[in-house]
């Protein structure tokens, strides 16, 4: 599955810098205020790979929605390369927690969605084929989403994001639904994609090992409302080995931060 | 399969395969027996036409008899051919039970009306009287059919088109919803036929009035269901499209509408049913053509066989239209296969 096909022909663009600047956010549920993000400040250099870890329901997906520009923050600012993020843009592409494929489109047309929306599908059809090849689903190009397994659907949604050549790739537990074997190979795949294309990557995951295997930095959030509890640099070169004792050490630290070290 | 019993499954392989061959043969025979029975029943129907003199003066008794005998002959030939051709056998097997029933009903009908007069005559014409309408009054009947189809198609297309556009607009735009929604609430549930008296003097011709009424009857369900379809599209789809760079027009045409299409078709089906009713009433009341008018006219002359013939044609047209719409839906919503049970 590790194909030599780069999605782009030209030299890789560097990813964009991302600045989350003192962002707070809350929801109103039945007139009650539910604070979700509490003064979150986070900076990612161009091409950085940052993993976000935190308890379920703390606000990770909400932060990603703000970065994507799907909602404006209640206070604070988000900047992409120094420009304030005011709305969604195809330079920041999200792989959502649910694959949310369009059931009325074939796999191929689902992957083509972004290029079609931007009106460049006619000249860029080969990118769709390349993206499908990349996730190993070329033979399912004409299948409909209901004919896919959960893991395959998740891979299609990854291809749908990658085909756009994002500068910031936002991954919300993209591998959560995969079986452990596919998961491991997709992790390797994501690292090589990231290294090849150079996009800035923001990855939410529940899996501490996954965060450590993939990311240069692991940001640990508190319970809701999410505050940054720790920002840990994973100072190991790629390609990493899963058995690396340094990663095990960091894993212990992080589980401790999440209050789970008793089971270690 | 009832031809297998529990003991058979315990038999030795060789014996059981022989038995299986036998049971297949028996099952095949049973299918064929029904084919022969159908042929026999139609033979009876044909002969019943000649059994004794007709009670009334009908000119097509011989044709009906010969037609029935022809069908009996074809069924016989097909049943025999079924011994060699599995495909023909299959066709006969599938249709034979219905053909037996139809042949039997026709025989009873023929005997009870034309031969013995058990049913009072002008009201219950025999089969040959209805065949007579089709052969002797064909031009007028065809004219009516064409006129009905034209009126129905025009009104339905206008109603469905406008309903669809209105539905999408209210589903999409809050401002349009604000103005149209109360109107829809207030006027929509009114049966279209209630507008009939007003429509016939407000419109320049009865034709345009009827088109309006049919469009109205179609438009309401199409609007409401398109609207609810668009309104129920999950936000997640819009989020995905927006992060991929979709503009509002893309969101409408490539997200909202395809996602709402299953609802739209429900509306189209409901609209079709409602518009048939309006079509017939409008033709009876105002337009001096079409099948509704033909029915009315036949009633005026107390020619009941013409009425039955017109009813028959009407039901063929309506079921044809529904079938056509099903075909279109199956085409467009192929992706739903496997998602929902059809
Ligand atoms: N649109 C919304 N309206 C109201 N409340 C919301 C909305 N979206 C999220 N929330 C609330 O915000 C909180 C954080 O949600 P979020 O989806 O960001 O959590 P998460 O960290 O991604 O959790 P998980 O790891 O389980 O995916 C939750 O308590 C949720 O109930
Ligand atoms: Mg989440």
Coordinates of C-alpha atoms and ligand atoms in Angstrom, one line a residue:
Chain A
X1 CA 0.0 0.0 0.0
X2 CA 3.0 2.3 0.4
X3 CA 2.9 3.4 -3.2
X4 CA 5.5 5.7 -4.7
X5 CA 2.7 7.8 -6.1
X6 CA 3.0 11.3 -4.9
X7 CA -0.3 13.2 -5.1
X8 CA 1.5 16.2 -6.6
X9 CA 3.9 16.3 -9.4
X10 CA 5.7 19.5 -8.5
X11 CA 8.0 20.0 -5.5
X12 CA 6.1 19.7 -2.2
X13 CA 4.6 22.9 -0.8
X14 CA 5.6 23.5 2.8
X15 CA 2.7 23.3 5.1
X16 CA 1.2 26.4 6.6
X17 CA 1.9 27.7 10.1
X18 CA -1.0 27.4 12.5
X19 CA -1.6 29.7 15.5
X20 CA -4.3 29.2 18.0
X21 CA -4.3 32.3 20.0
X22 CA -6.0 32.3 23.4
X23 CA -9.1 30.6 22.0
X24 CA -12.1 30.0 24.3
X25 CA -15.3 28.5 23.2
X26 CA -18.6 27.5 24.7
X27 CA -22.0 26.0 23.6
X28 CA -25.4 27.1 24.7
X29 CA -27.5 24.0 25.5
X30 CA -31.0 24.8 26.7
X31 CA -30.0 28.3 27.9
X32 CA -27.1 26.8 29.9
X33 CA -23.6 27.6 29.0
X34 CA -21.3 24.7 28.4
X35 CA -17.7 25.9 28.3
X36 CA -15.6 23.7 26.0
X37 CA -12.3 25.4 25.3
X38 CA -10.6 27.4 28.0
X39 CA -7.9 29.8 26.8
X40 CA -6.2 27.4 24.5
X41 CA -3.0 28.7 22.9
X42 CA -1.2 26.4 20.5
X43 CA 1.4 27.1 17.7
X44 CA 2.4 24.8 15.0
X45 CA 5.3 25.6 12.7
X46 CA 4.9 24.9 9.0
X47 CA 5.1 21.2 8.4
X48 CA 4.8 20.2 12.1
X49 CA 3.0 17.1 13.2
X50 CA 1.0 17.8 16.4
X51 CA -1.1 15.2 18.1
X52 CA -3.9 16.2 20.5
X53 CA -4.8 13.8 23.3
X54 CA -7.4 14.3 25.9
X55 CA -10.4 12.7 27.7
X56 CA -13.5 12.0 25.7
X57 CA -15.8 15.0 25.3
X58 CA -13.2 17.5 26.4
X59 CA -13.4 19.6 23.3
X60 CA -10.8 18.2 20.8
X61 CA -13.2 17.9 17.9
X62 CA -14.5 21.4 18.7
X63 CA -11.0 22.8 18.4
X64 CA -10.6 21.1 15.1
X65 CA -13.9 22.6 13.8
X66 CA -12.6 26.0 14.7
X67 CA -9.3 25.4 12.9
X68 CA -11.3 24.2 9.9
X69 CA -13.2 27.4 10.0
X70 CA -16.6 25.7 10.3
X71 CA -17.4 27.8 13.4
X72 CA -15.9 31.1 14.7
X73 CA -14.4 31.0 18.1
X74 CA -16.3 32.8 20.9
X75 CA -13.1 34.5 21.9
X76 CA -9.5 34.5 20.7
X77 CA -8.2 34.1 17.2
X78 CA -7.0 31.4 14.9
X79 CA -4.4 32.1 12.2
X80 CA -3.1 30.3 9.2
X81 CA 0.2 31.6 8.1
X82 CA -0.6 34.8 10.0
X83 CA -4.0 35.3 8.4
X84 CA -7.1 35.1 10.5
X85 CA -9.2 32.1 9.7
X86 CA -12.7 33.3 8.9
X87 CA -14.2 30.3 7.2
X88 CA -13.5 26.9 5.6
X89 CA -10.9 26.7 2.9
X90 CA -9.6 23.7 0.9
X91 CA -6.1 24.4 2.2
X92 CA -7.3 23.1 5.5
X93 CA -8.9 19.8 5.0
X94 CA -10.6 17.7 7.7
X95 CA -10.9 13.9 8.0
X96 CA -13.9 13.8 10.4
X97 CA -14.4 11.3 13.1
X98 CA -17.2 9.7 11.1
X99 CA -16.3 9.0 7.4
X100 CA -19.5 10.9 6.3
X101 CA -19.2 9.7 2.7
X102 CA -22.0 10.8 0.5
X103 CA -24.1 7.7 0.0
X104 CA -25.4 8.8 -3.4
X105 CA -21.9 9.0 -4.8
X106 CA -19.5 6.3 -5.8
X107 CA -16.2 6.0 -4.0
X108 CA -14.5 7.7 -6.9
X109 CA -16.9 10.6 -6.9
X110 CA -16.7 10.9 -3.2
X111 CA -12.9 11.3 -3.5
X112 CA -13.4 13.7 -6.4
X113 CA -15.7 15.9 -4.2
X114 CA -13.1 18.6 -3.3
X115 CA -11.7 19.0 -6.9
X116 CA -15.3 19.1 -8.2
X117 CA -16.3 21.8 -5.6
X118 CA -13.3 23.9 -6.6
X119 CA -14.1 23.4 -10.3
X120 CA -10.9 21.7 -11.3
X121 CA -11.9 18.1 -11.6
X122 CA -11.7 18.1 -15.4
X123 CA -8.0 18.6 -15.6
X124 CA -7.2 16.8 -12.3
X125 CA -8.8 13.4 -12.6
X126 CA -5.6 11.6 -12.2
X127 CA -5.3 12.9 -8.7
X128 CA -8.4 11.1 -7.7
X129 CA -7.0 7.9 -9.1
X130 CA -3.7 8.4 -7.3
X131 CA -5.4 9.1 -4.0
X132 CA -7.5 5.9 -4.3
X133 CA -4.4 4.0 -5.2
X134 CA -2.7 5.4 -2.1
X135 CA -5.4 4.1 0.2
X136 CA -5.5 0.8 -1.7
X137 CA -9.1 1.1 -2.9
X138 CA -8.6 1.5 -6.7
X139 CA -10.7 -1.6 -7.3
X140 CA -13.6 -0.1 -5.4
X141 CA -13.8 3.1 -7.4
X142 CA -17.3 2.3 -8.6
X143 CA -18.7 0.9 -5.4
X144 CA -21.2 2.8 -3.3
X145 CA -20.4 3.7 0.3
X146 CA -22.8 1.1 1.7
X147 CA -20.8 -1.6 0.0
X148 CA -17.7 -0.7 2.0
X149 CA -16.5 -1.9 5.4
X150 CA -16.1 0.7 8.1
X151 CA -12.3 0.7 7.7
X152 CA -12.6 1.1 3.9
X153 CA -15.0 4.0 4.3
X154 CA -12.5 5.6 6.7
X155 CA -9.8 5.2 4.1
X156 CA -12.0 6.7 1.4
X157 CA -12.5 9.7 3.6
X158 CA -8.7 10.0 4.0
X159 CA -8.3 9.9 0.3
X160 CA -11.0 12.5 -0.1
X161 CA -8.9 14.8 2.1
X162 CA -5.5 14.1 0.6
X163 CA -6.6 14.6 -3.0
X164 CA -6.9 18.3 -2.2
X165 CA -3.2 18.8 -1.4
X166 CA -3.9 20.5 1.9
X167 CA -1.5 22.7 3.7
X168 CA -3.0 21.8 7.0
X169 CA -4.4 18.3 7.4
X170 CA -6.8 18.0 10.2
X171 CA -7.3 14.4 11.4
X172 CA -10.0 13.6 13.9
X173 CA -9.4 10.0 15.0
X174 CA -9.0 8.9 11.4
X175 CA -7.9 5.4 12.3
X176 CA -10.4 4.8 15.1
X177 CA -12.5 2.5 13.1
X178 CA -9.7 0.4 11.5
X179 CA -8.7 -3.0 12.6
X180 CA -5.4 -3.1 14.4
X181 CA -3.4 -4.4 11.4
X182 CA -4.7 -1.8 8.9
X183 CA -4.3 0.7 11.6
X184 CA -0.6 0.1 11.9
X185 CA 0.0 0.2 8.2
X186 CA -2.1 3.4 7.8
X187 CA 0.0 5.0 10.6
X188 CA 3.2 4.3 8.6
X189 CA 1.4 5.5 5.5
X190 CA 0.4 8.8 7.2
X191 CA 3.9 9.5 8.3
X192 CA 5.3 8.9 4.8
X193 CA 2.6 11.1 3.3
X194 CA 3.4 13.8 5.7
X195 CA 7.1 13.6 5.1
X196 CA 6.6 13.6 1.3
X197 CA 4.0 16.4 1.1
X198 CA 5.1 18.5 4.0
X199 CA 1.6 19.5 5.2
X200 CA 1.1 20.7 8.8
X201 CA -0.8 17.9 10.6
X202 CA -3.1 18.1 13.5
X203 CA -4.1 14.7 14.7
X204 CA -6.7 13.9 17.4
X205 CA -6.4 10.4 18.8
X206 CA -7.3 8.4 21.8
X207 CA -4.4 6.1 21.3
X208 CA -1.3 7.3 23.2
X209 CA 1.0 5.0 21.3
X210 CA -0.3 6.2 18.0
X211 CA 0.3 9.8 19.0
X212 CA 3.9 9.0 20.0
X213 CA 4.6 7.0 16.9
X214 CA 3.3 9.7 14.6
X215 CA 3.7 13.1 16.1
X216 CA 6.6 15.5 16.8
X217 CA 4.6 17.0 19.6
X218 CA 1.9 15.6 21.8
X219 CA -0.5 18.1 23.4
X220 CA -2.4 16.8 26.3
X221 CA -5.8 18.4 27.2
X222 CA -7.5 18.5 30.5
X223 CA -11.2 17.5 31.1
X224 CA -13.8 19.8 29.7
X225 CA -13.4 22.7 29.4
X226 CA -10.2 21.8 27.7
X227 CA -7.0 23.5 28.8
X228 CA -3.6 22.5 27.7
X229 CA -2.1 20.4 30.4
X230 CA 1.2 19.5 28.8
X231 CA 3.0 20.0 25.5
X232 CA 5.4 17.2 25.1
X233 CA 8.1 17.1 22.4
X234 CA 8.7 13.6 21.0
X235 CA 12.4 13.9 20.2
X236 CA 12.8 10.8 18.2
X237 CA 13.8 10.7 14.5
X238 CA 11.6 9.0 11.8
X239 CA 11.2 6.2 10.9
X240 CA 10.4 5.3 14.5
X241 CA 10.3 1.9 16.0
X242 CA 7.3 1.0 18.1
X243 CA 9.4 -0.7 20.7
X244 CA 11.6 2.4 21.3
X245 CA 12.2 2.6 25.1
X246 CA 12.1 6.4 24.9
X247 CA 8.5 6.2 23.5
X248 CA 7.6 3.9 26.3
X249 CA 8.9 6.3 28.8
X250 CA 6.9 9.2 27.3
X251 CA 3.8 7.0 27.2
X252 CA 4.1 6.5 30.9
X253 CA 4.3 10.2 31.5
X254 CA 1.3 10.9 29.3
X255 CA -0.9 8.2 30.8
X256 CA 0.1 9.8 34.1
X257 CA -1.2 13.2 32.9
X258 CA -4.4 11.5 31.8
X259 CA -4.8 10.0 35.2
X260 CA -4.4 6.4 33.9
X261 CA -1.0 5.5 35.2
X262 CA -2.4 3.2 37.8
X263 CA -3.1 0.7 35.1
X264 CA 0.4 0.9 33.7
Chain B
X1 CA -39.4 -27.3 -0.6
X2 CA -42.3 -29.6 0.4
X3 CA -41.2 -32.4 -1.9
X4 CA -38.3 -33.2 0.4
X5 CA -38.9 -35.1 3.6
X6 CA -36.6 -35.5 6.5
X7 CA -35.8 -39.1 5.6
X8 CA -34.6 -38.2 2.2
X9 CA -31.7 -36.3 3.7
X10 CA -30.5 -39.4 5.4
X11 CA -30.4 -41.5 2.2
X12 CA -27.3 -42.6 0.5
X13 CA -25.8 -40.0 -1.8
X14 CA -26.6 -41.9 -5.0
X15 CA -30.2 -42.7 -4.0
X16 CA -30.8 -39.1 -2.8
X17 CA -29.5 -37.6 -6.1
X18 CA -31.9 -39.9 -7.9
X19 CA -34.7 -38.9 -5.7
X20 CA -33.7 -35.3 -6.2
X21 CA -33.9 -35.8 -9.9
X22 CA -37.4 -37.4 -9.5
X23 CA -38.6 -34.6 -7.2
X24 CA -37.3 -32.0 -9.7
X25 CA -39.2 -33.8 -12.4
X26 CA -42.4 -33.9 -10.2
X27 CA -42.0 -30.3 -9.4
X28 CA -41.6 -29.5 -13.1
X29 CA -44.7 -31.6 -13.8
X30 CA -46.7 -29.7 -11.3
X31 CA -45.7 -26.4 -12.9
X32 CA -46.7 -27.8 -16.3
X33 CA -50.0 -29.2 -15.1
X34 CA -51.0 -25.6 -14.2
X35 CA -50.1 -24.5 -17.7
X36 CA -52.3 -27.2 -19.2
X37 CA -55.1 -26.3 -16.8
X38 CA -54.8 -22.7 -17.9
X39 CA -55.1 -23.8 -21.5
X40 CA -58.1 -25.9 -20.6
X41 CA -59.9 -23.0 -18.8
X42 CA -59.4 -20.7 -21.7
X43 CA -60.8 -23.4 -24.0
X44 CA -63.8 -23.5 -21.7
X45 CA -64.2 -19.7 -21.9
X46 CA -64.0 -19.8 -25.7
X47 CA -66.5 -22.6 -26.0
X48 CA -68.8 -20.9 -23.5
X49 CA -69.2 -18.0 -26.0
X50 CA -70.7 -20.5 -28.5
X51 CA -72.6 -22.6 -25.9
X52 CA -75.9 -21.0 -26.8
X53 CA -77.4 -17.9 -28.4
X54 CA -76.5 -14.5 -26.8
X55 CA -79.3 -12.9 -24.9
X56 CA -78.6 -9.5 -26.4
X57 CA -77.4 -8.2 -29.7
X58 CA -73.6 -8.2 -29.6
X59 CA -71.5 -8.3 -32.7
X60 CA -68.2 -9.5 -31.4
X61 CA -69.0 -12.8 -29.7
X62 CA -67.2 -14.8 -32.4
X63 CA -64.1 -12.7 -32.1
X64 CA -64.0 -13.2 -28.4
X65 CA -64.5 -16.9 -28.7
X66 CA -61.7 -17.2 -31.3
X67 CA -59.4 -15.0 -29.2
X68 CA -60.0 -17.2 -26.2
X69 CA -59.3 -20.3 -28.2
X70 CA -56.2 -18.8 -29.6
X71 CA -55.0 -18.1 -26.1
X72 CA -55.8 -21.6 -25.1
X73 CA -53.8 -22.9 -28.1
X74 CA -50.8 -20.7 -27.3
X75 CA -50.9 -21.9 -23.7
X76 CA -51.0 -25.5 -24.8
X77 CA -48.1 -25.0 -27.1
X78 CA -46.1 -23.2 -24.5
X79 CA -46.8 -25.8 -21.9
X80 CA -45.6 -28.5 -24.2
X81 CA -42.6 -26.4 -25.2
X82 CA -41.8 -26.1 -21.5
X83 CA -40.7 -29.8 -21.5
X84 CA -37.7 -28.8 -23.7
X85 CA -37.1 -25.1 -23.0
X86 CA -36.5 -24.3 -19.4
X87 CA -37.0 -20.6 -20.2
X88 CA -40.5 -21.1 -21.7
X89 CA -41.4 -23.4 -18.9
X90 CA -40.4 -20.7 -16.4
X91 CA -42.5 -18.1 -18.2
X92 CA -45.6 -20.4 -18.2
X93 CA -45.1 -21.5 -14.6
X94 CA -45.0 -17.9 -13.4
X95 CA -48.1 -16.8 -15.2
X96 CA -50.3 -19.9 -15.3
X97 CA -52.0 -19.5 -11.9
X98 CA -53.2 -16.0 -12.8
X99 CA -54.3 -17.2 -16.3
X100 CA -56.3 -20.0 -14.7
X101 CA -58.1 -17.5 -12.5
X102 CA -58.7 -15.0 -15.3
X103 CA -60.0 -17.6 -17.7
X104 CA -62.4 -18.9 -15.0
X105 CA -63.6 -15.5 -14.2
X106 CA -64.2 -14.7 -17.9
X107 CA -66.1 -17.9 -18.3
X108 CA -68.3 -17.2 -15.3
X109 CA -68.8 -13.6 -16.5
X110 CA -69.7 -14.8 -20.0
X111 CA -72.2 -17.3 -18.8
X112 CA -73.7 -15.2 -16.1
X113 CA -74.3 -12.2 -18.5
X114 CA -74.6 -13.1 -22.1
X115 CA -75.9 -16.7 -21.8
X116 CA -78.1 -17.0 -18.7
X117 CA -78.7 -13.3 -17.8
X118 CA -78.2 -13.8 -14.1
X119 CA -76.9 -10.3 -13.8
X120 CA -79.2 -7.4 -14.9
X121 CA -78.2 -6.5 -18.4
X122 CA -77.5 -2.9 -19.2
X123 CA -75.4 -2.6 -16.0
X124 CA -73.4 -5.8 -16.5
X125 CA -72.4 -6.1 -20.1
X126 CA -70.6 -9.4 -21.2
X127 CA -67.0 -9.4 -22.3
X128 CA -67.9 -9.2 -26.0
X129 CA -69.7 -5.9 -25.4
X130 CA -66.6 -4.4 -24.0
X131 CA -64.5 -5.8 -26.8
X132 CA -67.0 -4.2 -29.1
X133 CA -66.3 -0.8 -27.6
X134 CA -62.6 -1.3 -28.3
X135 CA -63.1 -2.4 -31.9
X136 CA -65.9 -0.1 -32.9
X137 CA -65.4 3.0 -30.8
X138 CA -61.6 3.0 -31.0
X139 CA -61.0 6.5 -32.6
X140 CA -63.1 8.3 -29.9
X141 CA -61.4 6.3 -27.2
X142 CA -58.0 7.0 -28.5
X143 CA -58.7 10.7 -28.8
X144 CA -59.8 10.7 -25.2
X145 CA -56.6 8.9 -24.2
X146 CA -54.4 11.3 -26.0
X147 CA -56.2 14.3 -24.6
X148 CA -56.0 12.9 -21.1
X149 CA -52.3 12.2 -21.4
X150 CA -51.6 15.7 -22.7
X151 CA -53.5 17.4 -19.9
X152 CA -52.1 15.2 -17.2
X153 CA -48.5 15.5 -18.5
X154 CA -48.6 19.2 -18.8
X155 CA -50.2 19.8 -15.3
X156 CA -48.0 17.2 -13.6
X157 CA -44.8 18.5 -15.1
X158 CA -45.6 22.1 -14.1
X159 CA -46.7 21.1 -10.6
X160 CA -43.8 18.8 -10.0
X161 CA -41.3 21.4 -11.4
X162 CA -42.7 24.3 -9.4
X163 CA -43.2 22.2 -6.3
X164 CA -39.6 21.0 -6.5
X165 CA -38.2 24.5 -6.9
X166 CA -40.4 25.8 -4.1
X167 CA -39.5 23.0 -1.8
X168 CA -35.8 23.4 -2.3
X169 CA -36.1 27.2 -1.9
X170 CA -38.0 27.0 1.4
X171 CA -35.7 24.2 2.6
X172 CA -32.7 26.3 1.8
X173 CA -33.6 29.9 2.4
X174 CA -35.0 31.2 5.6
X175 CA -36.4 34.3 3.9
X176 CA -38.3 32.3 1.3
X177 CA -39.5 29.9 4.1
X178 CA -40.8 32.9 6.1
X179 CA -43.1 34.0 3.2
X180 CA -44.1 30.7 1.6
X181 CA -44.5 28.5 4.7
X182 CA -47.7 30.1 6.0
X183 CA -49.1 30.2 2.5
X184 CA -48.4 26.5 2.2
X185 CA -49.8 25.7 5.6
X186 CA -53.0 27.6 4.8
X187 CA -53.7 26.7 1.2
X188 CA -51.9 23.5 0.7
X189 CA -54.2 21.1 2.5
X190 CA -57.2 22.4 0.6
X191 CA -58.2 19.7 -1.9
X192 CA -57.4 21.0 -5.4
X193 CA -60.9 20.1 -6.6
X194 CA -62.3 22.8 -4.2
X195 CA -60.8 25.4 -6.5
X196 CA -62.8 23.9 -9.4
X197 CA -65.6 26.4 -9.6
X198 CA -63.3 29.4 -9.2
X199 CA -60.7 28.0 -11.6
X200 CA -63.2 27.5 -14.4
X201 CA -64.2 31.1 -14.5
X202 CA -60.9 32.7 -13.5
X203 CA -58.9 31.0 -16.3
X204 CA -59.4 31.8 -20.0
X205 CA -60.0 28.2 -20.9
X206 CA -61.2 25.1 -19.2
X207 CA -57.9 23.5 -20.4
X208 CA -55.7 26.0 -18.6
X209 CA -58.0 25.8 -15.5
X210 CA -57.6 22.0 -15.4
X211 CA -53.8 22.3 -15.9
X212 CA -53.7 24.7 -13.0
X213 CA -55.7 22.3 -10.8
X214 CA -53.6 19.3 -11.7
X215 CA -50.4 21.3 -11.1
X216 CA -51.8 22.4 -7.7
X217 CA -52.7 18.8 -6.7
X218 CA -49.2 17.7 -7.7
X219 CA -47.3 20.7 -6.4
X220 CA -48.4 20.5 -2.8
X221 CA -47.0 17.1 -1.9
X222 CA -44.0 17.6 -4.0
X223 CA -43.2 20.9 -2.3
X224 CA -43.8 19.6 1.2
X225 CA -41.7 16.5 0.8
X226 CA -38.9 18.2 -1.1
X227 CA -38.8 20.8 1.6
X228 CA -38.7 18.2 4.4
X229 CA -36.1 16.3 2.4
X230 CA -33.8 19.3 2.1
X231 CA -34.4 20.3 5.7
X232 CA -33.4 16.9 7.0
X233 CA -30.1 16.7 5.3
X234 CA -27.4 16.1 7.9
X235 CA -25.2 19.1 8.7
X236 CA -22.2 16.7 8.5
X237 CA -22.6 16.6 4.7
X238 CA -22.5 20.4 4.5
X239 CA -19.4 20.5 6.8
X240 CA -17.6 18.0 4.6
X241 CA -18.4 19.9 1.5
X242 CA -17.6 23.3 2.9
X243 CA -14.1 22.2 4.2
X244 CA -13.5 20.9 0.7
X245 CA -14.1 24.4 -0.8
X246 CA -17.8 24.1 -1.8
X247 CA -19.7 27.3 -2.7
X248 CA -23.4 27.7 -1.9
X249 CA -24.5 26.6 -5.3
X250 CA -22.5 23.4 -4.9
X251 CA -24.1 22.8 -1.5
X252 CA -27.6 23.2 -3.1
X253 CA -27.1 21.2 -6.2
X254 CA -24.6 18.6 -5.2
X255 CA -25.4 18.1 -1.5
X256 CA -28.9 19.2 -0.6
X257 CA -30.8 18.0 -3.7
X258 CA -29.2 14.6 -4.1
X259 CA -29.6 14.0 -0.4
X260 CA -33.3 15.0 -0.5
X261 CA -34.1 13.0 -3.7
X262 CA -35.6 10.0 -1.9
X263 CA -38.1 12.3 -0.2
X264 CA -38.8 14.1 -3.5
X265 CA -39.8 10.8 -5.0
X266 CA -42.3 10.1 -2.3
X267 CA -43.8 13.5 -3.0
X268 CA -43.9 12.7 -6.8
X269 CA -45.7 9.5 -6.1
X270 CA -48.2 11.2 -3.8
X271 CA -48.7 14.0 -6.3
X272 CA -49.3 11.5 -9.1
X273 CA -52.1 9.9 -7.2
X274 CA -53.7 13.2 -6.3
X275 CA -53.4 14.5 -9.8
X276 CA -55.2 11.5 -11.3
X277 CA -58.2 12.3 -9.2
X278 CA -58.2 16.0 -10.2
X279 CA -57.7 15.0 -13.9
X280 CA -60.8 12.9 -14.0
X281 CA -63.0 15.4 -12.1
X282 CA -61.7 18.3 -14.2
X283 CA -62.5 16.4 -17.4
X284 CA -66.0 15.5 -16.2
X285 CA -66.8 19.0 -15.1
X286 CA -65.1 21.3 -17.6
X287 CA -62.9 20.0 -20.4
X288 CA -64.9 18.4 -23.1
X289 CA -62.4 15.7 -23.9
X290 CA -60.4 13.0 -22.2
X291 CA -61.3 9.8 -20.4
X292 CA -63.2 11.5 -17.6
X293 CA -65.4 13.2 -20.2
X294 CA -65.8 9.9 -22.0
X295 CA -67.0 8.3 -18.8
X296 CA -69.4 11.1 -18.3
X297 CA -70.7 10.9 -21.8
X298 CA -71.1 7.1 -21.7
X299 CA -73.1 7.5 -18.5
X300 CA -75.3 10.0 -20.2
X301 CA -76.2 7.4 -22.8
X302 CA -76.4 4.7 -20.3
X303 CA -73.8 2.7 -22.4
X304 CA -72.2 0.8 -19.6
X305 CA -69.9 -1.2 -21.7
X306 CA -68.2 2.1 -22.8
X307 CA -67.8 3.0 -19.2
X308 CA -66.1 -0.2 -18.3
X309 CA -63.9 0.0 -21.3
X310 CA -62.9 3.6 -20.4
X311 CA -62.2 2.5 -16.8
X312 CA -60.0 -0.3 -18.0
X313 CA -58.0 2.1 -20.2
X314 CA -57.8 4.5 -17.3
X315 CA -56.4 2.0 -14.9
X316 CA -53.9 0.9 -17.5
X317 CA -52.7 4.5 -17.9
X318 CA -52.5 5.2 -14.2
X319 CA -50.6 2.0 -13.4
X320 CA -48.4 2.7 -16.4
X321 CA -47.6 6.1 -15.1
X322 CA -46.8 4.8 -11.7
X323 CA -44.6 2.0 -13.2
X324 CA -42.8 4.6 -15.3
X325 CA -42.1 6.8 -12.2
X326 CA -40.8 3.7 -10.4
X327 CA -38.4 3.0 -13.2
X328 CA -37.1 6.6 -13.1
X329 CA -36.7 6.4 -9.4
X330 CA -34.8 3.1 -9.6
X331 CA -32.5 4.7 -12.1
X332 CA -31.8 7.8 -10.1
X333 CA -31.7 6.3 -6.7
X334 CA -29.7 3.2 -7.6
X335 CA -27.4 4.1 -4.6
X336 CA -30.3 3.4 -2.2
X337 CA -30.4 -0.2 -3.1
X338 CA -28.9 -2.0 -0.1
X339 CA -29.3 1.0 2.1
X340 CA -33.1 0.7 2.5
X341 CA -35.5 -2.0 1.6
X342 CA -37.5 -1.1 -1.5
Ligands
LIG1 N1 -22.9 21.6 18.2 C1 -22.8 21.4 19.6 N2 -23.8 21.9 20.3 C2 -23.7 21.8 21.7 N3 -22.7 21.1 22.3 C3 -21.8 20.6 21.6 C4 -21.7 20.7 20.2 N4 -20.7 20.0 19.7 C5 -20.0 19.6 20.8 N5 -20.7 19.9 21.9 C6 -20.3 19.6 23.3 O1 -18.9 20.0 23.4 C7 -18.2 19.0 24.2 C8 -17.0 18.7 23.5 O2 -17.3 18.0 22.3 P1 -16.2 17.4 21.3 O3 -16.9 16.8 20.2 O4 -15.3 18.6 21.0 O5 -15.4 16.4 22.2 P2 -14.2 15.5 21.8 O6 -13.0 15.9 22.7 O7 -13.9 15.5 20.4 O8 -14.6 14.1 22.3 P3 -14.4 12.6 21.7 O9 -13.0 12.3 22.0 O10 -15.3 11.7 22.4 O11 -14.6 12.7 20.2 C9 -19.1 17.9 24.5 O12 -19.5 17.9 25.8 C10 -20.3 18.1 23.6 O13 -21.5 17.8 24.3
LIG2 MG1 -14.2 14.1 18.9

